[in-house]
């Protein structure tokens, strides 16, 4: 046990992903080919981008349960606007503005009204979906109108033989990494997540930083939505009431970003995303039923958490604060 | 002679009197009872969810046919929640509308409730997805037959004897929906007789286009010589189509749906190769006709059982016309 005692959850999950990769490569012909690996990463790149958005919030000791609902509604509204004849750029700007505004409201509720993030964003998610369904669009699925065809490249195009969503995932990861590492507000974000009171005493503008983290998440979420819409030429607003947001949290937590805040980085999101990607791809190749896939996904998640708990017992601080 | 003359004169008078009457019009004796039988009657409509082409199309068709007669259409939208749907039906049973139109999420959930509704004196019309309990009317596709015809298309297109690779894949919606279960039965009936056609993947995508896309991408990648994918809903198969397009392979995409405009658009721009259509306005009309029949005759609910299978159209780019698909009415 001591030998493994230094392993972090990130390394454990990465190890699990490698192990699975190895097993699939031996057992499944056609798994370890360039095209399949590209396909594997492409299929989870949107999940990964959302993971970065969620990761930023969780590092700041928050959580954003309205992330997926906001993404679905703002992008569906953008599509509806384009369909009704608005120019592409203007519709995109309005959708983004709507998304940022809701993000700011989320942040304000958490930072200034001091509602726990989990309740504020849970309520906000339901509110946005209902609002969108009633006022902004009529049908569950918003199709991409002809005028929005230029966007399709973002979701379906390739660059140097590699699908574009992979580049976008990489770009978002790089952006997130640079932000957390080099931007002053990025470091403040981590400080606020680690210990709000201490950060405030040392002069960090804690409340504006909290608002910023939700605005950032909604911005990244909006771009993930545009890529989703581009990749299937439509936006399914039912995502808003599906369990997709828990998949996003799964990626974040699995990768090793603690829900108690202040820990982890973009690398954890990438590792978590890869494990999920390998799992889903392998199970689809094996033609395992969707319901069984969920069971296996759940078991793997629990295994990762159990291994982590054994190797890295709760420290004093987490024990006192609790995980959320 | 004199008698004849009098007769002619009398006849002329009678005729002219008659034509005067005809100019004023005679009342159709069946008219008043017809309208009286509908005035103030209530129809409650419980779909799986509003907000997509099928359920909106049925609602629009029912409104169009029944509201001018003075009937009231009352929509209860459970928004994909079976619980909320069951609650809606339970409360409707005590509110006692004259007719309940129900779109079942699966074969079991509403069965007992529908029986209770009929016992409470409410006509129950089921649309497109059947419950295990049959009620006064079922209007919808014959899914087993549809599955058999789709299976036959797979054999025709893809059997090695006909020049295909023999590899086919299926993307279902959710496994428990009547549409999925019955269709799989039909497809299996055919494929079991044709061992040369191999089902390489049979997955459920939860009616979601992103999942459908990821499944299709992986399957095509594993089987580059895949001949056909058949999906169970055109809205979901937008994702399947995107995966096929990205792969650059020539995979035949056979999908199905209610024949909304988007299906024809998809055929003409090459998104789908073929769409099996159960024409939604036709189904709405069938429902409305059956409702009119039941309400006019006033027989006790549950005394007769009528099934109306919707005729199926196998639409391709070549055989579709401007009238093959329908548009949702703009919301006023």
XYZ file of C-alpha atoms in Angstrom:
656
model
C 0.000 0.000 0.000
C 2.815 2.377 0.815
C 4.181 1.925 -2.671
C 0.936 3.310 -4.095
C 0.406 5.801 -1.308
C 1.641 8.706 -3.404
C -0.712 8.084 -6.279
C -3.302 10.823 -6.699
C -6.798 10.127 -7.947
C -5.819 11.613 -11.273
C -3.043 9.063 -11.664
C -5.318 6.231 -10.588
C -7.930 7.195 -13.145
C -5.305 7.667 -15.825
C -3.965 4.216 -14.948
C -7.473 2.764 -15.185
C -7.949 4.378 -18.593
C -4.629 2.953 -19.812
C -5.509 -0.475 -18.433
C -8.884 -0.443 -20.181
C -7.200 0.774 -23.362
C -4.778 -2.112 -23.171
C -7.509 -4.652 -22.523
C -9.644 -3.338 -25.403
C -6.635 -3.187 -27.717
C -5.955 -6.863 -27.090
C -9.571 -8.018 -27.078
C -11.193 -5.839 -29.725
C -9.785 -5.803 -33.225
C -9.929 -2.299 -34.641
C -9.849 -0.525 -31.300
C -6.265 0.686 -31.456
C -6.391 2.290 -34.878
C -5.821 5.971 -35.577
C -9.308 6.484 -36.899
C -10.926 4.840 -33.893
C -8.829 6.801 -31.411
C -9.749 10.034 -33.212
C -13.384 8.982 -33.217
C -13.149 8.172 -29.513
C -11.771 11.588 -28.604
C -14.176 13.383 -30.923
C -17.152 11.673 -29.318
C -16.213 12.984 -25.866
C -14.738 16.355 -26.802
C -17.984 18.233 -26.128
C -18.314 16.456 -22.792
C -14.715 17.509 -22.115
C -15.357 21.156 -22.960
C -18.326 21.181 -20.604
C -16.048 19.472 -18.092
C -13.638 22.410 -18.292
C -16.531 24.819 -17.650
C -17.752 22.789 -14.702
C -14.170 22.282 -13.498
C -13.568 26.031 -13.263
C -16.651 26.428 -11.086
C -15.834 23.439 -8.908
C -12.255 24.615 -8.358
C -13.827 27.844 -7.111
C -15.798 25.719 -4.628
C -19.077 26.038 -6.449
C -21.145 23.859 -8.735
C -23.248 24.763 -11.757
C -26.237 22.481 -12.268
C -27.766 24.889 -14.795
C -24.799 24.538 -17.171
C -26.426 22.098 -19.605
C -29.885 23.679 -19.433
C -28.426 27.102 -20.168
C -26.374 25.707 -23.035
C -29.379 23.961 -24.597
C -31.752 26.902 -24.248
C -29.409 29.662 -25.379
C -28.215 27.699 -28.401
C -31.737 26.610 -29.336
C -32.805 30.254 -29.134
C -29.892 31.255 -31.348
C -31.002 28.674 -33.938
C -34.592 29.914 -33.759
C -33.454 33.501 -34.271
C -31.355 32.564 -37.292
C -34.302 30.597 -38.646
C -36.518 33.660 -38.362
C -34.163 35.633 -40.563
C -31.702 37.288 -38.221
C -28.104 37.435 -39.391
C -25.771 34.748 -38.118
C -23.446 37.084 -36.220
C -26.245 38.987 -34.544
C -28.049 35.829 -33.444
C -24.838 34.378 -32.056
C -24.173 37.607 -30.164
C -27.665 37.640 -28.666
C -27.422 33.984 -27.638
C -24.049 34.558 -26.033
C -25.277 37.683 -24.257
C -28.269 35.781 -22.887
C -25.968 33.012 -21.707
C -23.552 35.436 -20.019
C -26.415 37.304 -18.385
C -27.835 34.144 -16.832
C -24.316 33.192 -15.735
C -23.972 36.557 -14.018
C -27.327 36.115 -12.296
C -26.180 32.695 -11.082
C -22.977 34.226 -9.735
C -24.848 37.092 -8.110
C -27.236 34.677 -6.380
C -24.324 32.671 -5.027
C -21.919 35.484 -4.184
C -24.169 38.301 -2.980
C -27.454 36.694 -1.981
C -25.388 33.837 -0.530
C -27.631 31.009 -1.642
C -25.717 27.706 -1.739
C -24.571 27.145 -5.316
C -26.235 23.756 -5.590
C -29.712 25.194 -4.877
C -29.313 28.431 -6.808
C -28.196 26.696 -9.996
C -30.618 23.785 -9.637
C -33.522 26.222 -9.530
C -32.003 28.303 -12.308
C -31.723 25.258 -14.593
C -35.437 24.483 -14.251
C -36.343 28.151 -14.640
C -34.336 28.596 -17.842
C -35.730 25.451 -19.430
C -39.303 26.444 -18.638
C -38.719 29.998 -19.788
C -37.162 28.817 -23.037
C -39.911 26.300 -23.770
C -42.616 28.876 -23.146
C -41.196 32.048 -24.630
C -38.237 31.365 -26.884
C -39.024 28.320 -29.040
C -41.869 25.897 -29.676
C -40.327 22.544 -30.463
C -38.105 20.305 -28.363
C -35.522 20.053 -31.086
C -34.281 23.201 -32.803
C -32.929 22.481 -36.275
C -30.004 24.306 -37.708
C -31.381 26.552 -40.441
C -29.687 26.833 -43.835
C -28.295 30.252 -42.919
C -26.272 28.677 -40.121
C -24.533 26.173 -42.413
C -21.132 27.887 -42.003
C -21.167 26.734 -38.378
C -21.343 23.079 -39.412
C -17.597 23.021 -39.949
C -17.092 23.467 -36.204
C -18.853 20.200 -35.487
C -18.372 18.116 -38.617
C -15.260 19.440 -40.338
C -11.719 18.097 -40.209
C -8.389 19.867 -40.138
C -5.281 17.951 -41.221
C -7.337 14.772 -40.965
C -8.339 15.438 -37.374
C -11.963 16.318 -36.512
C -12.368 19.997 -35.611
C -14.107 19.375 -32.237
C -10.856 17.800 -30.992
C -8.962 21.019 -31.774
C -11.649 23.028 -30.050
C -11.456 20.796 -26.986
C -7.674 21.253 -26.965
C -8.032 25.020 -27.355
C -10.498 25.272 -24.481
C -8.223 23.142 -22.306
C -5.229 25.301 -23.156
C -7.211 28.454 -22.460
C -8.398 27.083 -19.134
C -4.890 26.006 -18.177
C -3.331 29.374 -19.033
C -6.113 31.166 -17.192
C -5.704 29.155 -14.010
C -1.925 29.288 -14.154
C -1.064 32.791 -15.315
C -4.065 35.103 -15.064
C -4.361 36.940 -11.770
C -8.085 36.266 -11.594
C -7.357 32.604 -12.295
C -5.159 32.363 -9.246
C -7.690 34.312 -7.204
C -10.307 31.785 -8.292
C -8.263 28.958 -6.836
C -7.616 30.938 -3.661
C -11.315 31.633 -3.186
C -12.082 27.971 -3.763
C -9.446 26.824 -1.314
C -10.396 29.094 1.556
C -12.880 31.888 1.040
C -12.298 33.618 4.366
C -8.526 33.592 4.068
C -8.683 34.841 0.484
C -10.916 37.712 1.511
C -8.659 38.732 4.402
C -5.658 38.869 2.080
C -7.553 41.287 -0.132
C -8.907 39.066 -2.921
C -12.195 40.495 -4.264
C -13.992 37.279 -3.404
C -17.544 38.069 -4.527
C -16.671 39.426 -7.994
C -14.431 36.395 -8.498
C -17.360 34.091 -7.736
C -19.570 35.953 -10.212
C -16.772 35.675 -12.774
C -16.520 31.906 -12.428
C -20.194 31.422 -13.326
C -19.947 33.859 -16.223
C -16.895 31.980 -17.520
C -18.698 28.656 -17.187
C -21.696 29.952 -19.126
C -19.400 31.276 -21.855
C -17.555 27.977 -22.268
C -20.906 26.181 -22.033
C -22.328 28.299 -24.861
C -19.424 27.423 -27.130
C -19.870 23.737 -26.267
C -23.530 24.151 -27.244
C -22.669 25.663 -30.598
C -20.330 22.744 -31.296
C -23.050 20.267 -30.272
C -25.541 21.944 -32.566
C -22.998 21.990 -35.383
C -22.114 18.351 -34.968
C -25.674 17.016 -35.240
C -27.192 19.960 -37.159
C -29.752 20.480 -34.411
C -30.068 21.291 -30.728
C -32.041 18.912 -28.564
C -33.399 20.991 -25.687
C -34.450 17.866 -23.842
C -30.782 17.663 -22.802
C -31.747 20.329 -20.274
C -33.879 17.891 -18.320
C -31.704 14.839 -18.931
C -28.957 13.522 -16.677
C -26.263 14.926 -18.965
C -25.167 17.488 -16.372
C -24.315 14.605 -14.015
C -22.117 13.078 -16.705
C -20.266 16.385 -16.772
C -19.873 16.366 -12.985
C -18.771 12.733 -13.253
C -15.954 13.700 -15.611
C -14.811 16.440 -13.251
C -14.968 14.419 -10.057
C -13.597 11.274 -11.668
C -10.588 13.216 -12.894
C -9.840 14.239 -9.324
C -11.109 17.797 -8.901
C -12.455 17.639 -5.353
C -15.920 19.062 -4.785
C -14.482 20.823 -1.734
C -12.765 23.285 -4.065
C -9.291 24.649 -4.587
C -7.840 21.391 -5.894
C -7.026 20.078 -9.319
C -6.757 21.594 -12.739
C -7.524 21.141 -16.393
C -5.382 17.993 -16.583
C -7.869 16.248 -14.301
C -10.718 17.055 -16.666
C -8.785 15.604 -19.598
C -8.034 12.399 -17.714
C -11.655 11.986 -16.599
C -12.908 12.633 -20.124
C -10.512 10.083 -21.611
C -11.610 7.340 -19.226
C -15.275 7.918 -20.085
C -14.400 8.054 -23.784
C -12.508 4.764 -23.718
C -15.311 3.101 -21.793
C -18.119 4.290 -24.068
C -16.224 3.510 -27.247
C -15.219 0.026 -26.130
C -18.719 -0.814 -24.970
C -20.273 0.393 -28.227
C -17.833 -1.748 -30.210
C -18.797 -4.717 -28.061
C -22.467 -3.860 -28.781
C -23.415 -3.755 -25.095
C -26.940 -2.484 -24.431
C -27.287 1.118 -23.331
C -28.824 0.201 -19.967
C -25.980 -2.172 -19.169
C -23.505 0.518 -20.215
C -24.904 2.763 -17.486
C -24.390 0.036 -14.910
C -20.785 -0.471 -15.979
C -20.147 3.299 -15.983
C -21.499 3.529 -12.434
C -19.394 0.605 -11.225
C -16.200 2.096 -12.701
C -16.927 5.452 -11.047
C -17.506 3.819 -7.670
C -14.317 1.763 -8.076
C -12.274 4.889 -8.788
C -13.710 6.649 -5.740
C -13.175 3.655 -3.475
C -9.544 3.281 -4.571
C -9.031 6.998 -3.994
C -10.583 6.869 -0.530
C -8.321 3.980 0.492
C -5.165 5.561 -0.897
C -5.894 9.173 0.031
C -7.899 9.291 3.265
C -9.914 12.440 4.001
C -7.814 15.169 5.581
C -8.882 17.199 8.572
C -10.075 20.171 6.571
C -12.300 18.211 4.207
C -13.703 16.259 7.107
C -14.761 19.487 8.768
C -16.101 21.233 5.708
C -17.753 18.300 4.044
C -17.411 17.662 0.336
C -19.777 20.274 -1.001
C -109.554 16.907 -71.879
C -110.883 19.370 -69.370
C -109.727 17.145 -66.621
C -106.282 17.042 -68.164
C -106.153 20.819 -68.444
C -107.099 21.253 -64.834
C -104.506 18.706 -63.901
C -101.784 20.542 -65.833
C -102.744 23.847 -64.302
C -102.818 22.321 -60.855
C -99.456 20.712 -61.448
C -97.981 23.999 -62.629
C -99.205 25.736 -59.537
C -97.924 22.982 -57.311
C -94.543 23.039 -59.003
C -94.167 26.777 -58.757
C -95.210 26.649 -55.125
C -92.637 23.917 -54.605
C -89.867 25.914 -56.257
C -90.717 28.876 -54.075
C -90.277 26.596 -51.080
C -87.013 25.269 -52.535
C -85.697 28.770 -52.930
C -86.269 29.334 -49.242
C -84.469 26.045 -48.383
C -85.470 22.949 -46.477
C -83.832 22.126 -43.186
C -81.663 18.983 -43.097
C -83.299 16.970 -40.326
C -79.992 15.341 -39.242
C -78.210 18.628 -38.826
C -79.438 19.843 -35.468
C -78.911 16.531 -33.662
C -75.430 16.322 -35.223
C -74.310 19.662 -33.819
C -76.195 19.171 -30.569
C -74.352 15.949 -29.909
C -70.980 17.759 -29.925
C -71.760 21.072 -28.248
C -69.866 21.485 -25.019
C -68.215 18.021 -25.140
C -64.693 17.853 -23.717
C -61.694 15.961 -25.109
C -58.588 15.640 -22.928
C -55.292 14.923 -24.662
C -52.370 13.350 -22.747
C -49.303 12.907 -24.994
C -45.857 11.765 -23.816
C -44.782 15.369 -24.182
C -45.735 18.357 -26.268
C -43.088 20.175 -28.222
C -42.264 17.729 -30.999
C -43.699 17.152 -34.451
C -45.897 14.117 -33.703
C -47.698 15.340 -30.603
C -48.036 18.918 -31.867
C -49.372 17.589 -35.163
C -52.019 15.414 -33.495
C -53.082 18.287 -31.245
C -53.368 20.640 -34.206
C -55.374 18.078 -36.195
C -57.772 17.401 -33.320
C -58.306 21.108 -32.738
C -58.935 21.738 -36.382
C -61.524 18.975 -36.643
C -63.310 19.228 -33.308
C -63.198 22.816 -32.109
C -65.433 24.213 -34.883
C -68.081 21.752 -33.628
C -68.030 23.358 -30.214
C -65.928 20.683 -28.524
C -63.215 21.696 -26.091
C -59.678 20.264 -26.374
C -57.757 20.218 -23.144
C -54.027 19.379 -23.361
C -52.242 17.909 -20.325
C -48.496 17.897 -20.995
C -46.518 15.530 -18.715
C -43.247 16.507 -20.463
C -41.694 13.012 -20.666
C -42.617 12.098 -17.095
C -44.648 8.905 -16.809
C -45.595 9.827 -13.247
C -46.986 13.183 -14.266
C -48.894 11.481 -17.083
C -50.425 8.937 -14.693
C -51.428 11.755 -12.356
C -52.997 13.674 -15.216
C -55.101 10.640 -16.176
C -56.078 10.002 -12.549
C -57.318 13.545 -12.101
C -59.068 13.388 -15.472
C -60.998 10.317 -14.331
C -62.580 12.399 -11.575
C -63.056 15.435 -13.822
C -64.945 13.217 -16.301
C -64.276 14.644 -19.744
C -66.141 12.853 -22.540
C -63.038 11.498 -24.282
C -59.390 10.952 -23.294
C -56.810 10.724 -26.071
C -53.669 9.093 -24.733
C -50.200 8.516 -26.166
C -48.597 5.784 -24.067
C -44.919 6.064 -23.038
C -44.738 2.258 -22.677
C -47.039 -0.751 -22.755
C -47.579 -1.107 -18.991
C -47.737 2.216 -17.156
C -51.216 3.457 -17.989
C -52.981 0.107 -18.541
C -54.954 0.006 -15.269
C -55.775 3.713 -15.414
C -57.196 3.406 -18.916
C -59.444 0.570 -17.753
C -60.675 2.701 -14.849
C -61.332 5.617 -17.165
C -63.532 3.469 -19.389
C -65.385 2.132 -16.363
C -65.979 5.719 -15.266
C -67.768 6.362 -18.539
C -65.014 8.060 -20.539
C -64.139 7.022 -24.093
C -60.414 6.276 -24.406
C -58.570 6.705 -27.705
C -54.945 5.550 -27.902
C -52.608 6.937 -30.478
C -49.493 5.432 -32.066
C -48.062 3.765 -28.980
C -50.282 1.106 -27.592
C -50.917 0.074 -24.007
C -51.299 -3.598 -23.081
C -54.972 -2.807 -22.325
C -56.964 -2.133 -25.483
C -59.593 0.563 -25.271
C -62.347 1.911 -27.526
C -59.990 3.008 -30.275
C -56.362 2.582 -31.263
C -55.022 4.703 -34.091
C -51.419 4.203 -35.120
C -48.838 2.333 -37.075
C -48.792 -1.456 -37.158
C -45.323 -1.663 -35.693
C -44.811 -5.391 -36.127
C -45.791 -5.099 -39.780
C -43.631 -2.010 -40.113
C -40.676 -3.907 -38.624
C -41.237 -6.723 -41.094
C -41.260 -4.338 -44.026
C -38.123 -2.627 -42.735
C -36.480 -6.034 -42.298
C -37.430 -6.819 -45.877
C -35.853 -3.550 -47.055
C -32.666 -4.567 -45.232
C -32.632 -7.883 -47.040
C -33.448 -6.276 -50.406
C -30.753 -3.637 -50.090
C -28.005 -5.442 -48.227
C -28.164 -9.187 -48.714
C -25.006 -10.415 -50.476
C -27.301 -12.071 -52.983
C -28.451 -8.575 -53.958
C -24.961 -7.120 -54.027
C -24.778 -5.714 -50.483
C -22.211 -6.463 -47.800
C -24.821 -8.126 -45.577
C -24.024 -5.912 -42.592
C -26.780 -3.830 -41.026
C -27.159 -1.858 -37.791
C -30.159 -0.679 -35.779
C -30.460 2.414 -33.589
C -33.493 2.140 -31.331
C -35.028 4.810 -29.124
C -35.694 3.456 -25.651
C -36.019 -0.282 -25.339
C -39.340 -0.327 -23.459
C -41.402 1.822 -25.841
C -44.077 -0.025 -27.776
C -42.609 1.303 -31.013
C -39.265 -0.340 -30.254
C -40.456 -3.690 -28.905
C -42.953 -4.446 -31.669
C -40.667 -3.284 -34.443
C -37.765 -5.394 -33.241
C -40.128 -8.360 -33.293
C -41.018 -7.611 -36.903
C -37.421 -7.103 -37.975
C -36.345 -10.326 -36.262
C -39.174 -12.228 -37.972
C -37.596 -11.372 -41.304
C -33.896 -11.464 -40.464
C -34.182 -14.884 -38.825
C -35.066 -16.248 -42.270
C -32.077 -14.533 -43.860
C -28.906 -15.587 -42.048
C -26.785 -13.892 -44.725
C -27.848 -10.490 -43.371
C -25.939 -9.877 -40.178
C -27.048 -7.436 -37.476
C -23.683 -6.028 -36.341
C -25.015 -3.498 -33.864
C -28.331 -3.025 -32.083
C -28.172 -0.111 -29.676
C -30.575 2.296 -27.995
C -29.790 6.003 -28.241
C -32.503 7.245 -25.893
C -34.104 9.311 -28.715
C -31.045 11.606 -28.553
C -29.219 12.700 -31.697
C -25.811 13.111 -30.050
C -25.866 9.548 -28.696
C -27.087 8.291 -32.061
C -24.184 10.040 -33.739
C -21.569 8.554 -31.430
C -23.003 5.067 -31.821
C -23.131 5.343 -35.603
C -19.584 6.737 -35.790
C -18.199 3.808 -33.802
C -20.169 1.194 -35.726
C -19.117 2.562 -39.110
C -15.545 2.742 -37.930
C -15.632 -0.913 -36.834
C -17.453 -2.059 -39.960
C -16.328 0.116 -42.865
C -18.379 -2.032 -45.241
C -21.614 -1.415 -43.306
C -24.526 -1.422 -45.717
C -27.464 0.083 -43.857
C -28.391 1.732 -40.587
C -32.026 1.841 -39.655
C -33.031 4.293 -36.953
C -36.356 4.439 -35.164
C -36.973 8.205 -35.357
C -35.982 10.820 -37.912
C -35.392 13.540 -35.321
C -32.816 11.364 -33.571
C -31.288 10.142 -36.835
C -30.111 13.615 -37.754
C -27.162 12.520 -35.605
C -26.794 9.192 -37.403
C -26.779 11.075 -40.697
C -24.033 13.398 -39.460
C -21.871 10.406 -38.529
C -22.376 8.826 -41.948
C -21.521 12.080 -43.676
C -18.357 12.517 -41.628
C -17.222 8.972 -42.320
C -17.510 9.620 -46.055
C -18.886 6.082 -46.471
C -21.902 5.151 -48.510
C -24.262 3.834 -45.841
C -27.992 3.624 -46.556
C -29.943 5.400 -43.796
C -33.522 4.209 -43.373
C -35.405 6.118 -40.720
C -39.028 6.753 -39.748
C -41.338 9.413 -38.400
C -44.569 11.328 -38.720
C -43.734 12.896 -42.054
C -43.119 16.438 -40.881
C -41.630 18.858 -43.430
C -38.208 18.231 -41.950
C -38.318 14.601 -43.156
C -38.807 15.683 -46.774
C -36.115 18.341 -46.401
C -33.822 15.620 -45.087
C -34.580 13.395 -48.071
C -34.012 16.123 -50.619
C -30.698 17.274 -49.128
C -29.428 13.740 -48.698
C -29.562 13.525 -44.910
C -31.755 10.403 -45.127
C -31.902 7.798 -47.853
C -35.433 6.659 -47.051
C -38.081 7.566 -44.481
C -40.990 5.378 -43.388
C -43.848 7.777 -42.768
C -46.997 7.315 -40.723
C -48.810 10.449 -41.833
C -49.690 12.461 -38.714
C -52.553 14.596 -40.127
C -54.134 11.351 -41.333
C -53.866 9.877 -37.857
C -55.380 13.026 -36.356
C -58.265 12.748 -38.801
C -58.795 9.082 -37.958
C -58.920 9.965 -34.279
C -61.328 12.844 -34.856
C -63.603 10.637 -36.977
C -63.690 7.926 -34.322
C -64.378 10.514 -31.611
C -67.275 11.916 -33.647
C -68.610 8.411 -34.162
C -68.469 7.539 -30.461
C -69.930 10.814 -29.243
C -72.804 10.766 -31.752
C -73.846 7.217 -30.982
C -73.485 7.523 -27.258
C -72.842 3.831 -26.640
C -71.268 2.922 -23.295
C -67.469 3.254 -23.275
C -65.644 -0.050 -23.642
C -68.423 -1.776 -25.601
C -66.520 -1.833 -28.890
C -62.846 -2.091 -29.779
C -61.626 -0.551 -33.000
C -58.082 -0.646 -34.359
C -57.130 1.612 -37.238
C -53.630 0.929 -38.528
C -52.149 3.919 -40.315
C -51.045 3.256 -43.897
C -47.271 3.488 -44.237
C -45.377 5.406 -46.891
C -41.818 4.460 -47.785
C -40.569 7.823 -49.014
C -37.381 8.325 -50.981
C -36.044 11.293 -52.891
C -37.533 9.854 -56.068
C -41.086 9.113 -55.021
C -41.784 12.052 -52.723
C -43.959 14.962 -53.781
C -44.656 18.384 -52.327
C -47.663 16.890 -50.573
C -45.781 13.964 -48.987
C -44.952 15.986 -45.888
C -46.921 18.399 -43.743
C -46.159 21.631 -41.890
C -47.024 22.500 -38.347
C -49.539 25.324 -38.251
C -47.990 28.553 -37.037
C -48.883 29.252 -33.423
C -51.425 32.064 -33.278
